[in-house]
Coordinates of C-alpha atoms in Angstrom, one line a residue:
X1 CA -34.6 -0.3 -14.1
X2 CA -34.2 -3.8 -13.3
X3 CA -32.7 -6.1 -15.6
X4 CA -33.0 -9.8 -16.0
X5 CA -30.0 -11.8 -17.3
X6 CA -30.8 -13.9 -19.8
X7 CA -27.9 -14.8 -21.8
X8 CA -24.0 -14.1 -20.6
X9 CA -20.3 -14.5 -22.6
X10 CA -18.0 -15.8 -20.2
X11 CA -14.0 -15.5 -20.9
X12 CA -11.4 -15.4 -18.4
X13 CA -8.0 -16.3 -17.2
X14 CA -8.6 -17.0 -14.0
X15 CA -11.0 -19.7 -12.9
X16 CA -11.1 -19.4 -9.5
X17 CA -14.3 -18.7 -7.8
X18 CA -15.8 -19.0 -11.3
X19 CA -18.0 -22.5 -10.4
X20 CA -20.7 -20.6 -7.5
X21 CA -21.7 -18.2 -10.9
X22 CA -21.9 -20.2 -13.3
X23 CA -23.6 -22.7 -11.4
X24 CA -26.2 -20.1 -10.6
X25 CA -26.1 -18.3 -13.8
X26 CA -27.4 -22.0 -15.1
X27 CA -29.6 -22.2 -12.1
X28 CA -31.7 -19.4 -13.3
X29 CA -32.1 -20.1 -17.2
X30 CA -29.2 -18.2 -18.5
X31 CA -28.0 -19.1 -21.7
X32 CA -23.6 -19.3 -21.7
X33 CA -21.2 -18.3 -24.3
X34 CA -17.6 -19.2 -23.9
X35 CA -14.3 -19.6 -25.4
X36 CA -11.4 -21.5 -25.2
X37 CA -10.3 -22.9 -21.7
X38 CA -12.7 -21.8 -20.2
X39 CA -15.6 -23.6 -22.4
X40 CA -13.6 -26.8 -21.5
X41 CA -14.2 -25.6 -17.9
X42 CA -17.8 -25.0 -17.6
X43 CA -18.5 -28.3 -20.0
X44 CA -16.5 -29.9 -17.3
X45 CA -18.8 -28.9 -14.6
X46 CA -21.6 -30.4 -16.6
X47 CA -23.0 -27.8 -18.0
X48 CA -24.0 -26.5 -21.4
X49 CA -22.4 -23.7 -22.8
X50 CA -22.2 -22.5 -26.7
X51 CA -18.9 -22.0 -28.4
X52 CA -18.2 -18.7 -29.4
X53 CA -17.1 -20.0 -32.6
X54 CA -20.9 -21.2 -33.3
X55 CA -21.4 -17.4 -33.5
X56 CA -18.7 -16.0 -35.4
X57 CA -18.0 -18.7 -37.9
X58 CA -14.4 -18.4 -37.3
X59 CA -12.3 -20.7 -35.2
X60 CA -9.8 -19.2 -32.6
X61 CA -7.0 -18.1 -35.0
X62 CA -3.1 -16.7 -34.9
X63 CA -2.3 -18.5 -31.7
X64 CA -5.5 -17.4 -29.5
X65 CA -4.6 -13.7 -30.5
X66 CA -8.4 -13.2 -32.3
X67 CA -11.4 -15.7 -30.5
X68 CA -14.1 -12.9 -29.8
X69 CA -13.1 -9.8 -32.3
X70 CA -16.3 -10.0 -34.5
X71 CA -19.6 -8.0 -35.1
X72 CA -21.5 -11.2 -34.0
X73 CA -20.2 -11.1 -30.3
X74 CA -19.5 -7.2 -29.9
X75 CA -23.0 -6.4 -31.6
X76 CA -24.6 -8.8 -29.1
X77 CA -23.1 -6.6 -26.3
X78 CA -23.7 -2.8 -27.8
X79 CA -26.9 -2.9 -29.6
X80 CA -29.4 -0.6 -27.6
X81 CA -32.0 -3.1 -26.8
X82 CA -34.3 0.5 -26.7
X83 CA -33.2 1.3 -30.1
X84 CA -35.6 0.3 -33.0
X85 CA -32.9 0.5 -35.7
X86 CA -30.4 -1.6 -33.3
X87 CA -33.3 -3.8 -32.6
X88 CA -34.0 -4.8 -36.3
X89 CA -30.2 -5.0 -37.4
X90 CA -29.5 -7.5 -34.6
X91 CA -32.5 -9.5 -35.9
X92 CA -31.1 -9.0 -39.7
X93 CA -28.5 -10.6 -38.5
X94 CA -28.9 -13.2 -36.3
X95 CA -27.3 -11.4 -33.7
X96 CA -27.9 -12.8 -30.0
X97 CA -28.0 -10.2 -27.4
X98 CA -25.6 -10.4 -24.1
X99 CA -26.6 -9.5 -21.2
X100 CA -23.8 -9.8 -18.9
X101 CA -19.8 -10.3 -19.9
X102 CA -17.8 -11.8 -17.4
X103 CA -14.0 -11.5 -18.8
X104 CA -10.9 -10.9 -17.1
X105 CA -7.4 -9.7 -18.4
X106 CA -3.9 -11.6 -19.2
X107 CA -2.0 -11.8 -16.4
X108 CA 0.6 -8.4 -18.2
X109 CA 1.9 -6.9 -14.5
X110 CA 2.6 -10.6 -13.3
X111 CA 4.6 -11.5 -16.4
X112 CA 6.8 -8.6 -16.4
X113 CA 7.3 -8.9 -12.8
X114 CA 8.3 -12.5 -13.3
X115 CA 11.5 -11.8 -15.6
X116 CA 9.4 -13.7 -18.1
X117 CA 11.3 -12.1 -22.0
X118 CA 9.9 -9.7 -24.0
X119 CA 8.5 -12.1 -26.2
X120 CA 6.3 -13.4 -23.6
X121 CA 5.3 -10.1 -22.2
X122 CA 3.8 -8.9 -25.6
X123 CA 2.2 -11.7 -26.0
X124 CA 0.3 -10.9 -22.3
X125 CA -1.2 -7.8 -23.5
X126 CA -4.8 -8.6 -23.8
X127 CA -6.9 -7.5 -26.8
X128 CA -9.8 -9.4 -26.9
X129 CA -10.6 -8.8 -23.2
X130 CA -10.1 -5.3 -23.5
X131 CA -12.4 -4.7 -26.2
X132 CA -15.1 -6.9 -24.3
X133 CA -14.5 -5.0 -21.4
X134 CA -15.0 -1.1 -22.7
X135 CA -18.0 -2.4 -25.0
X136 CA -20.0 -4.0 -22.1
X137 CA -19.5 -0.7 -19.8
X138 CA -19.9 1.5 -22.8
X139 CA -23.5 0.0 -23.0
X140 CA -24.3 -0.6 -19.3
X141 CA -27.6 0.3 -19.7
X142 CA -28.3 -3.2 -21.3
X143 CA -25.3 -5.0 -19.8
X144 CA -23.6 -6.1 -16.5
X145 CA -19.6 -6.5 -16.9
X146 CA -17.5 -8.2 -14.9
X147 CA -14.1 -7.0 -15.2
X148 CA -11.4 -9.0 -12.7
X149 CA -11.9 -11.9 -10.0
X150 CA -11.5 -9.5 -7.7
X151 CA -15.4 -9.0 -8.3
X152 CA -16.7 -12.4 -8.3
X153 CA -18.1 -12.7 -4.5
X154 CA -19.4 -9.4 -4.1
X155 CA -21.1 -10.6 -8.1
X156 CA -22.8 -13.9 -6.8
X157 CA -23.8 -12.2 -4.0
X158 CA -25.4 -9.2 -5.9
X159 CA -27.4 -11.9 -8.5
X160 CA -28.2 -14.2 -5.8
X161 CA -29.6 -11.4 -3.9
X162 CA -32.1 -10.7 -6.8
X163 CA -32.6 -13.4 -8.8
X164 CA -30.3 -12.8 -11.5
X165 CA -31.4 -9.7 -12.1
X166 CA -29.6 -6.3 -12.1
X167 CA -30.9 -2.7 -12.0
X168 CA -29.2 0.0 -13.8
X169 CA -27.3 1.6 -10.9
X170 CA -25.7 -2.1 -10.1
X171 CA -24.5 -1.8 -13.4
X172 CA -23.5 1.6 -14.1
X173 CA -21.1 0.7 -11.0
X174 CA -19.7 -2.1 -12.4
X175 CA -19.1 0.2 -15.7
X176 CA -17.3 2.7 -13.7
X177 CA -15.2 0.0 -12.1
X178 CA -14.9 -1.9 -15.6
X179 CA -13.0 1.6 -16.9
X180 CA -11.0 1.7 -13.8
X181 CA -9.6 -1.5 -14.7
X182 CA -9.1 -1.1 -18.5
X183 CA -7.4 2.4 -17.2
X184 CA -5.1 0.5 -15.2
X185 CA -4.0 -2.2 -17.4
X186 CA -3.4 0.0 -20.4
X187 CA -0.9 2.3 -17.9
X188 CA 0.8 -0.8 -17.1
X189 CA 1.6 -1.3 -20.7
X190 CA 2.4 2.2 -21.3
X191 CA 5.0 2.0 -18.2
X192 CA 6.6 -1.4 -19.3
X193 CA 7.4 0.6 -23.0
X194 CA 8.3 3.8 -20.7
X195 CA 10.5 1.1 -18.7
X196 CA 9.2 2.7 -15.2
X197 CA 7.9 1.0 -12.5
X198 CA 4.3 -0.2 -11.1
X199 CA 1.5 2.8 -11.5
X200 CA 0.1 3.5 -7.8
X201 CA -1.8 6.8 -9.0
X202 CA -4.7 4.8 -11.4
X203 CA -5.4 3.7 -7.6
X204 CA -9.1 3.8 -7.9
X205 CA -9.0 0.1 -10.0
X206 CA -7.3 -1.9 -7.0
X207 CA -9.1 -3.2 -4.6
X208 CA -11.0 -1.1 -2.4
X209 CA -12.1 -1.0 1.3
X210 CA -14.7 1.4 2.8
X211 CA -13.1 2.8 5.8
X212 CA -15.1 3.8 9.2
X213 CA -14.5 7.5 8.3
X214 CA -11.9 9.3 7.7
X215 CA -8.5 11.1 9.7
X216 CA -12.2 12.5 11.3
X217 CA -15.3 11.1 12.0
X218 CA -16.9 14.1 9.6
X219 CA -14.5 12.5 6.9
X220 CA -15.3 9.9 4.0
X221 CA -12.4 7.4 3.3
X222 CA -11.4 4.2 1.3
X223 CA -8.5 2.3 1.1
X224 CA -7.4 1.3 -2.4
X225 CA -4.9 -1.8 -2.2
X226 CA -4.6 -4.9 -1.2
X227 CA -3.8 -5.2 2.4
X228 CA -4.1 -9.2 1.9
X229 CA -0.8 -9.4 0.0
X230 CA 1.2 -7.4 2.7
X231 CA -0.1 -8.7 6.2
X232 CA -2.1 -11.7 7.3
X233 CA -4.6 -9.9 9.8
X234 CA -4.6 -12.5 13.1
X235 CA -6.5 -11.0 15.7
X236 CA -8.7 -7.5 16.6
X237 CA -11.2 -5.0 14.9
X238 CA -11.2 -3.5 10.9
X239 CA -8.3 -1.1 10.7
X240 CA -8.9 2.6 10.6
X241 CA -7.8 5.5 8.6
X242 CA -5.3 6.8 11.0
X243 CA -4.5 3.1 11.7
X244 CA -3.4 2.6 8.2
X245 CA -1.4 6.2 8.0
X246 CA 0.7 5.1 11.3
X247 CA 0.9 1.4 10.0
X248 CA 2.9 2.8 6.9
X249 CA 4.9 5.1 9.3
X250 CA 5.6 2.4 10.8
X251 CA 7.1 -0.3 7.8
X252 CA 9.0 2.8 6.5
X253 CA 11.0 3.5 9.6
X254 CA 11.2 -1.0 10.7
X255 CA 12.7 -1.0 6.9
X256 CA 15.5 1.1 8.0
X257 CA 16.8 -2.1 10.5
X258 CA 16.5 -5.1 8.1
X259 CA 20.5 -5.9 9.1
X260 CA 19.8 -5.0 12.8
X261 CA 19.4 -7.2 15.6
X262 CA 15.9 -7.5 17.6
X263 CA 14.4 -4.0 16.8
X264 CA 11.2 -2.6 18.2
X265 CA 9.7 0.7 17.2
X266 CA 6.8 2.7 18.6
X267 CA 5.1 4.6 16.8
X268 CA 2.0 7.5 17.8
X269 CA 1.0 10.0 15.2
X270 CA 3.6 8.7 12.6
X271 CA 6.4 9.6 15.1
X272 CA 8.6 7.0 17.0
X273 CA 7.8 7.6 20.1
X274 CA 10.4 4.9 21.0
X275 CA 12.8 2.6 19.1
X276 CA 15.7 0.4 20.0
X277 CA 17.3 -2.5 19.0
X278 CA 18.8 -5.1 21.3
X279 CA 20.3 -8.4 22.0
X280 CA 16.6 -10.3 23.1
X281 CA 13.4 -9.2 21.0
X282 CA 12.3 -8.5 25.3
X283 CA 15.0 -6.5 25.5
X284 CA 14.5 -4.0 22.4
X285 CA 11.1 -3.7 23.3
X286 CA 11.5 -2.5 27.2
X287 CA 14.3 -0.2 26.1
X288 CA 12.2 1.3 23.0
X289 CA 9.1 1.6 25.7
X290 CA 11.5 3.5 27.9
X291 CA 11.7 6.7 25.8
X292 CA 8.0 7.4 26.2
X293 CA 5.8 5.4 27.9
X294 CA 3.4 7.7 28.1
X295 CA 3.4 8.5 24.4
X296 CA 2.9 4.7 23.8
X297 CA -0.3 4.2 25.5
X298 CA -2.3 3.7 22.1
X299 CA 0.3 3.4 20.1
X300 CA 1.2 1.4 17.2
X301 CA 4.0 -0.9 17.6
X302 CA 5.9 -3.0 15.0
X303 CA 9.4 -5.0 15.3
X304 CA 11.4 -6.9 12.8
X305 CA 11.5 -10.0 14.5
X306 CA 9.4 -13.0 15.8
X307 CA 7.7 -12.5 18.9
X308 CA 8.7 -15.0 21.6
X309 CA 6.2 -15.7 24.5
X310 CA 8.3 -13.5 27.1
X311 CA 8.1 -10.7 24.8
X312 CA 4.4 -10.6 24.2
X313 CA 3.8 -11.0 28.3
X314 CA 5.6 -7.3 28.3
X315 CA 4.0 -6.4 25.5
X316 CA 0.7 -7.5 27.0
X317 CA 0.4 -4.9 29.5
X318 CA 0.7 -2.0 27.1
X319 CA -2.6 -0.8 25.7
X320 CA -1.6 -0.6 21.7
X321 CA -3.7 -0.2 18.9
X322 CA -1.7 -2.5 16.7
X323 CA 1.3 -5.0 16.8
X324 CA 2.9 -5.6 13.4
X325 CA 5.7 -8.6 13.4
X326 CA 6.9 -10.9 10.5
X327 CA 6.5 -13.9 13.1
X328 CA 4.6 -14.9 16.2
X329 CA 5.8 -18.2 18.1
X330 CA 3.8 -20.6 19.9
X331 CA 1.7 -19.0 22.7
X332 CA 2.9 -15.5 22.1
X333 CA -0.4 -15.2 19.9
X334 CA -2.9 -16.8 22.9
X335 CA -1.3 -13.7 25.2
X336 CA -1.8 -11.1 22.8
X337 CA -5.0 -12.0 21.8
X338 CA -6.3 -11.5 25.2
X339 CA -7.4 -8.1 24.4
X340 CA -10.2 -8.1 21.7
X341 CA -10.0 -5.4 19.4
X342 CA -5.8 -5.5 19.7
X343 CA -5.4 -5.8 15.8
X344 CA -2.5 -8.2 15.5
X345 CA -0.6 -8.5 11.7
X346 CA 2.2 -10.7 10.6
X347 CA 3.5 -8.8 8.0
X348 CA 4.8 -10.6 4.7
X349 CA 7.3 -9.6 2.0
X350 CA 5.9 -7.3 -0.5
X351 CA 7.8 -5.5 -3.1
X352 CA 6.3 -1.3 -2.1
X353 CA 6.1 1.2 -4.2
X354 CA 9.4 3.9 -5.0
X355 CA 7.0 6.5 -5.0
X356 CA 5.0 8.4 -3.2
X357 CA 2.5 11.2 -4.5
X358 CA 0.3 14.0 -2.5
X359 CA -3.1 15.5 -3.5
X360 CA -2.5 19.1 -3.8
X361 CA -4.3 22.3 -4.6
X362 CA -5.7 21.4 -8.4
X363 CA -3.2 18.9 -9.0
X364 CA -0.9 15.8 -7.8
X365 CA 2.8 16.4 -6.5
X366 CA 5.2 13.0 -7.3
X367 CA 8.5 12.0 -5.7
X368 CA 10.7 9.6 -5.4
X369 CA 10.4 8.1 -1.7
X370 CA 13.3 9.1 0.5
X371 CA 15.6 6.0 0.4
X372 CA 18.6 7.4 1.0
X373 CA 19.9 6.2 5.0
X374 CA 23.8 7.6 5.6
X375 CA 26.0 5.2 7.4
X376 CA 29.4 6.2 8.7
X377 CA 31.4 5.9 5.2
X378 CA 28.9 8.8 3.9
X379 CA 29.6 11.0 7.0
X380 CA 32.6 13.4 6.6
X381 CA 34.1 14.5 10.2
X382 CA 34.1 18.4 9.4
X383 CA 35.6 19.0 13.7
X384 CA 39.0 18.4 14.9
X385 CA 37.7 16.1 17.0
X386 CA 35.9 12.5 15.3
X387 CA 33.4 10.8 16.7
X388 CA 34.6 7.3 18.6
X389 CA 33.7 4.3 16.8
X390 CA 30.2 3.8 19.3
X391 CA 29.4 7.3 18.4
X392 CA 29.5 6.8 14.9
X393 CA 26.8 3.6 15.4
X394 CA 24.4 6.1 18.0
X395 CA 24.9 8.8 14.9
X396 CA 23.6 5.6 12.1
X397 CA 21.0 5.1 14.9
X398 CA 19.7 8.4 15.5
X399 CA 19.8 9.3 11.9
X400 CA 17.6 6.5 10.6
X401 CA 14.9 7.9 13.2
X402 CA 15.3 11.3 12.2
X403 CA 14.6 10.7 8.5
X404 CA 11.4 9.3 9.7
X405 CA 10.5 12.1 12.0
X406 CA 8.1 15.1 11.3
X407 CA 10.2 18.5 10.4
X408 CA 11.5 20.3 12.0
X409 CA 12.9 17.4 13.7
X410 CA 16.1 16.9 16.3
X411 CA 16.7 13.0 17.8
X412 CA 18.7 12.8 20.6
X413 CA 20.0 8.8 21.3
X414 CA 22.9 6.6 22.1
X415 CA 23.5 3.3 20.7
X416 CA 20.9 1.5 19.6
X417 CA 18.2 3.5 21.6
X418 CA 16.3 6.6 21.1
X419 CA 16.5 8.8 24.0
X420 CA 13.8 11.4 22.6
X421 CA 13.1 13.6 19.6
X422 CA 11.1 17.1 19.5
X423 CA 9.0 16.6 16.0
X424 CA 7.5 18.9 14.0
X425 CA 8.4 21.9 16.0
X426 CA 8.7 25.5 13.5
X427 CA 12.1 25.9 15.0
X428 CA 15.0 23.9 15.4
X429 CA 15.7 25.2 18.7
X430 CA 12.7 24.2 19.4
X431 CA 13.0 20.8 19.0
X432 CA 16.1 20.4 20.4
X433 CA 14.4 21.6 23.7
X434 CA 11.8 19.7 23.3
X435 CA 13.9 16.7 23.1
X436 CA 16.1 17.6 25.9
X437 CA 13.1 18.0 28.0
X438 CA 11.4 15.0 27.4
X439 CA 14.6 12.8 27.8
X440 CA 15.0 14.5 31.3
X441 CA 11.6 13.9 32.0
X442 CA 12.2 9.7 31.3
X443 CA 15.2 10.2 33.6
X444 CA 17.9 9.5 30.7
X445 CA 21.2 11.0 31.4
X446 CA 22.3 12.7 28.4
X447 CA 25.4 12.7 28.7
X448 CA 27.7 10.9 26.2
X449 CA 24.4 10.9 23.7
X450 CA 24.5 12.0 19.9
X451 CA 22.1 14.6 18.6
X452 CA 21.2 13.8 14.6
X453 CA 19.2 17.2 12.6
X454 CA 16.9 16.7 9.8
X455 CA 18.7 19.9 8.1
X456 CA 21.2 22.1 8.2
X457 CA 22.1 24.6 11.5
X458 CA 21.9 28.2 9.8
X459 CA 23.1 29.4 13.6
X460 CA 25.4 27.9 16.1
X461 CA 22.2 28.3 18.9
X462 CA 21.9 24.3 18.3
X463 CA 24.9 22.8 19.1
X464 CA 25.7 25.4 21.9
X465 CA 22.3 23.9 23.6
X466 CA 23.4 20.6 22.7
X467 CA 27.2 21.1 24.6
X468 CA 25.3 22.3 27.6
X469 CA 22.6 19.1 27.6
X470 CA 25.7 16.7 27.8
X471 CA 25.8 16.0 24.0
X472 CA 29.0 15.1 22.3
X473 CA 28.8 14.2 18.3
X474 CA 26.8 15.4 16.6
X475 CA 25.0 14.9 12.6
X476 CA 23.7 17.0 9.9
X477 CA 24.0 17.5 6.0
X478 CA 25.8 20.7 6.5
X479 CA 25.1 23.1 3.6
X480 CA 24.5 26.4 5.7
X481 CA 26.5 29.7 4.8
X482 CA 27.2 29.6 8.0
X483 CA 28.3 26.4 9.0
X484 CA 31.8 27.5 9.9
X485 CA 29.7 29.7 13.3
X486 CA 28.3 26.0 14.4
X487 CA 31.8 24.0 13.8
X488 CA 33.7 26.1 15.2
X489 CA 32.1 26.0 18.5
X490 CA 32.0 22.5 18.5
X491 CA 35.7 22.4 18.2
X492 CA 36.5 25.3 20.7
X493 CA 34.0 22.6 23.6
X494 CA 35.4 19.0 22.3
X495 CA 32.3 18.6 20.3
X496 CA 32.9 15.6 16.9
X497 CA 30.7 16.7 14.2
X498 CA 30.2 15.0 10.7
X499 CA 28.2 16.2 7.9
X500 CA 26.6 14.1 4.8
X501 CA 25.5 16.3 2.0
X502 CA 21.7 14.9 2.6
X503 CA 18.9 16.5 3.9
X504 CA 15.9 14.5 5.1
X505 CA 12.7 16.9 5.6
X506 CA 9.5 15.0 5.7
X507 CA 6.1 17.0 6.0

């Protein structure tokens, strides 16, 4: 049923965006309740607004910690305005009825993350905003609540849209998402007192984006997060659900080259399909397109430095999806942008989650992401013969892809280049030919190149393909019973072979 605001408590934090509400809150008759800094802030806009105090008949007290705890404001917000017996005790008394409650919550999760002491921090957790939050949704069938800033245009478009009025879906909505926050903040608090991290799995509170569909056209999907922190979008269409799945392929494996040179990575199905690094950002991009070109077309491509004009005229003649780069120089954005649904991002630094969680059977399976990356000090040379000192840099190289590459997973490369991989094959040995093919097929001589394995070799099959492809180091985390068949063949055909206790299976 449609509901017509008449009267609304406004408290918040945050003012921004605030003005366009009120203003049309005022517009339409509605009486305004306020507290604090904010009262100061709609008075300043000219407008009249009642102190919460006038209600209570207590001032703000113990250092702003109690403003809005009393029967006057929260009965004004729960009574049931169907309820005869509610009805009469709000007239006993003298209790004004709210319609809508526009609060949001002390900034907790940015004081922590700011260092601020522990004294500060308690002093962040809300209590009045809380309450006024789970009493307006409790009793949505009376009131609207407005629980974060994160609301306020989608809000003034809602009550401009109908006059200040609200039916009771609009608000049972806003209840649901009103929980969602209170849900979140509350973990928050619980995980600063557990000392753990940031909580991604309340996810349903952040912001959210309605997707096209899903990994299928058949499939529903949203996006909970806010993309805005992480990327500036420059150019092209929304991104998609598959788009977002390969763009966070993509920043796991570009994380891996922070200390590197000029690095460009393609990426197609959450695979590099190509990756190098190289002296000229043009450079690392030709030589990461070399490994597949056929596997880029439509691909997803990212690099860890600023794009120069000579590099986007290459990258220009490549149909991608998506080009992901902390920096674009002048004109570099006026070639790209030629193509108009090429979805161009600059990314910017944002602290990411350590964990990742998966939605399975009737429940939720949490791990630690895989941040582990071997250089040569963890690699133990397990052959007679060690791998040269350029080996041992291919061996980083090819590792850093493989722990980014579906199992079962073998990369083939040399230094600083990706020759090919065969991903997600039920066999090692089928991989391994699967890589050796397609590096044959890009005309890549593999001889000289390094072969890196997700896990260990339980047979000596691998590197007895690998001796015959031209291959001569070789990595793995060694752990097999029969690790002793696979070394020694590698040291009876001049094979180097190090091992470094970690495995790196991704699914």
């Amino acid at each position: 049923m449609s509901k017509k605001i008449q009267s609304a408590l406004i408290s918040v934090y945050y003012k921004d965006g605030l003005e366009p509400i009120v203003r049309l809150l005022h517009e339409n008759g509605v009486n305004l309740y306020s507290t604090g800094g904010t009262q100061t802030f709609i008075e300043e806009m000219g407008i009249p607004v009642t102190a919460v105090e006038s209600l209570t008949g207590y001032p703000s007290i113990f250092g702003g910690r109690v403003k809005t705890l009393h029967p006057a404001v929260f009965g004004g917000i729960l009574y049931r305005r169907d309820h005869e017996g509610d009805i009469a005790q709000a007239a006993e008394y003298n209790i004004p009825a709210l319609d809508m409650v526009v609060v949001d919550l002390y900034p907790f999760e940015e004081t922590v993350a700011s260092g601020a002491s522990e004294e500060d921090i308690i002093e962040k957790i809300d209590i009045g905003g809380i309450s006024l939050i789970r009493a307006a949704a409790k009793n949505f069938k009376d009131t609207l609540i407005v629980s974060t800033r994160n609301q306020y245009a989608d809000v003034l478009a809602l009550l401009t849209e109908k006059g200040c009025a609200t039916d009771l879906e609009d608000r049972r909505t806003y209840a649901q998402q009103a929980f969602g926050t209170s849900s979140h903040y509350d973990t928050a608090i619980n995980n600063y007192f557990l000392g753990t991290g940031e909580d991604i799995y309340n996810f349903r509170s952040l912001p959210s984006q309605t997707l096209r569909y899903g990994e299928n056209p058949h499939q529903k999907a949203t996006y909970y997060g806010d993309l805005d922190a992480m990327f500036d979008k420059l150019h092209g269409k929304e991104l998609s659900y598959n788009n977002l799945v390969d763009v966070d392929a993509c920043v796991g494996l570009i994380d891996e080259f922070t200390e590197a040179g000029p690095t460009f990575a393609i990426i197609k199905h959450t695979n590099a399909c190509g990756i190098a690094t190289a002296a000229t950002a043009q450079q690392a991009y030709l030589n990461a397109l070399a490994c597949d070109p056929v596997s880029a077309f439509g691909g997803v491509v990212i690099t860890n430095t600023k794009v120069d004009v000579a590099t986007a005229e290459e990258l220009n003649k490549l149909f991608m999806e998506i080009l992901i780069a902390p920096g674009y120089e002048d004109g570099a954005l006026e070639v790209l942008q030629s193509k108009k649904n090429r979805i161009l991002l600059q990314r910017k630094p944002t602290a990411l989650p350590g964990e990742m969680f998966k939605t399975i059977l009737n429940g939720v399976l949490v791990q630690d992401k895989d941040l582990a990356t071997e250089t040569a000090a963890q690699m133990t040379t397990v052959t007679e013969k060690a791998p040269s000192e350029d080996e041992l840099r291919a061996l980083e190289f090819a590792l850093k892809v493989c722990k980014h590459t579906k199992s079962n997973t073998i990369v083939l490369a040399k230094e600083d280049q990706l020759l090919a991989s065969g991903t997600g094959q039920t066999s090692r040995v089928d991989a391994l030919r699967q890589a050796i093919e397609k590096a044959k097929a890009f005309g890549f001589d593999l001889n000289g190149s390094v072969m890196a394995s997700d896990a260990f070799f339980p047979f000596p099959d691998c590197v007895e393909i690998a001796k015959e492809a031209g291959i001569t180091a070789v990595v793995q985390p060694g752990g097999s019973i029969r690790d002793k068949d696979s070394i020694d063949y590698c040291n009876a055909n001049g094979v180097a072979m190090v091992t470094t206790g970690v495995r790196h299976f991704k699914h």
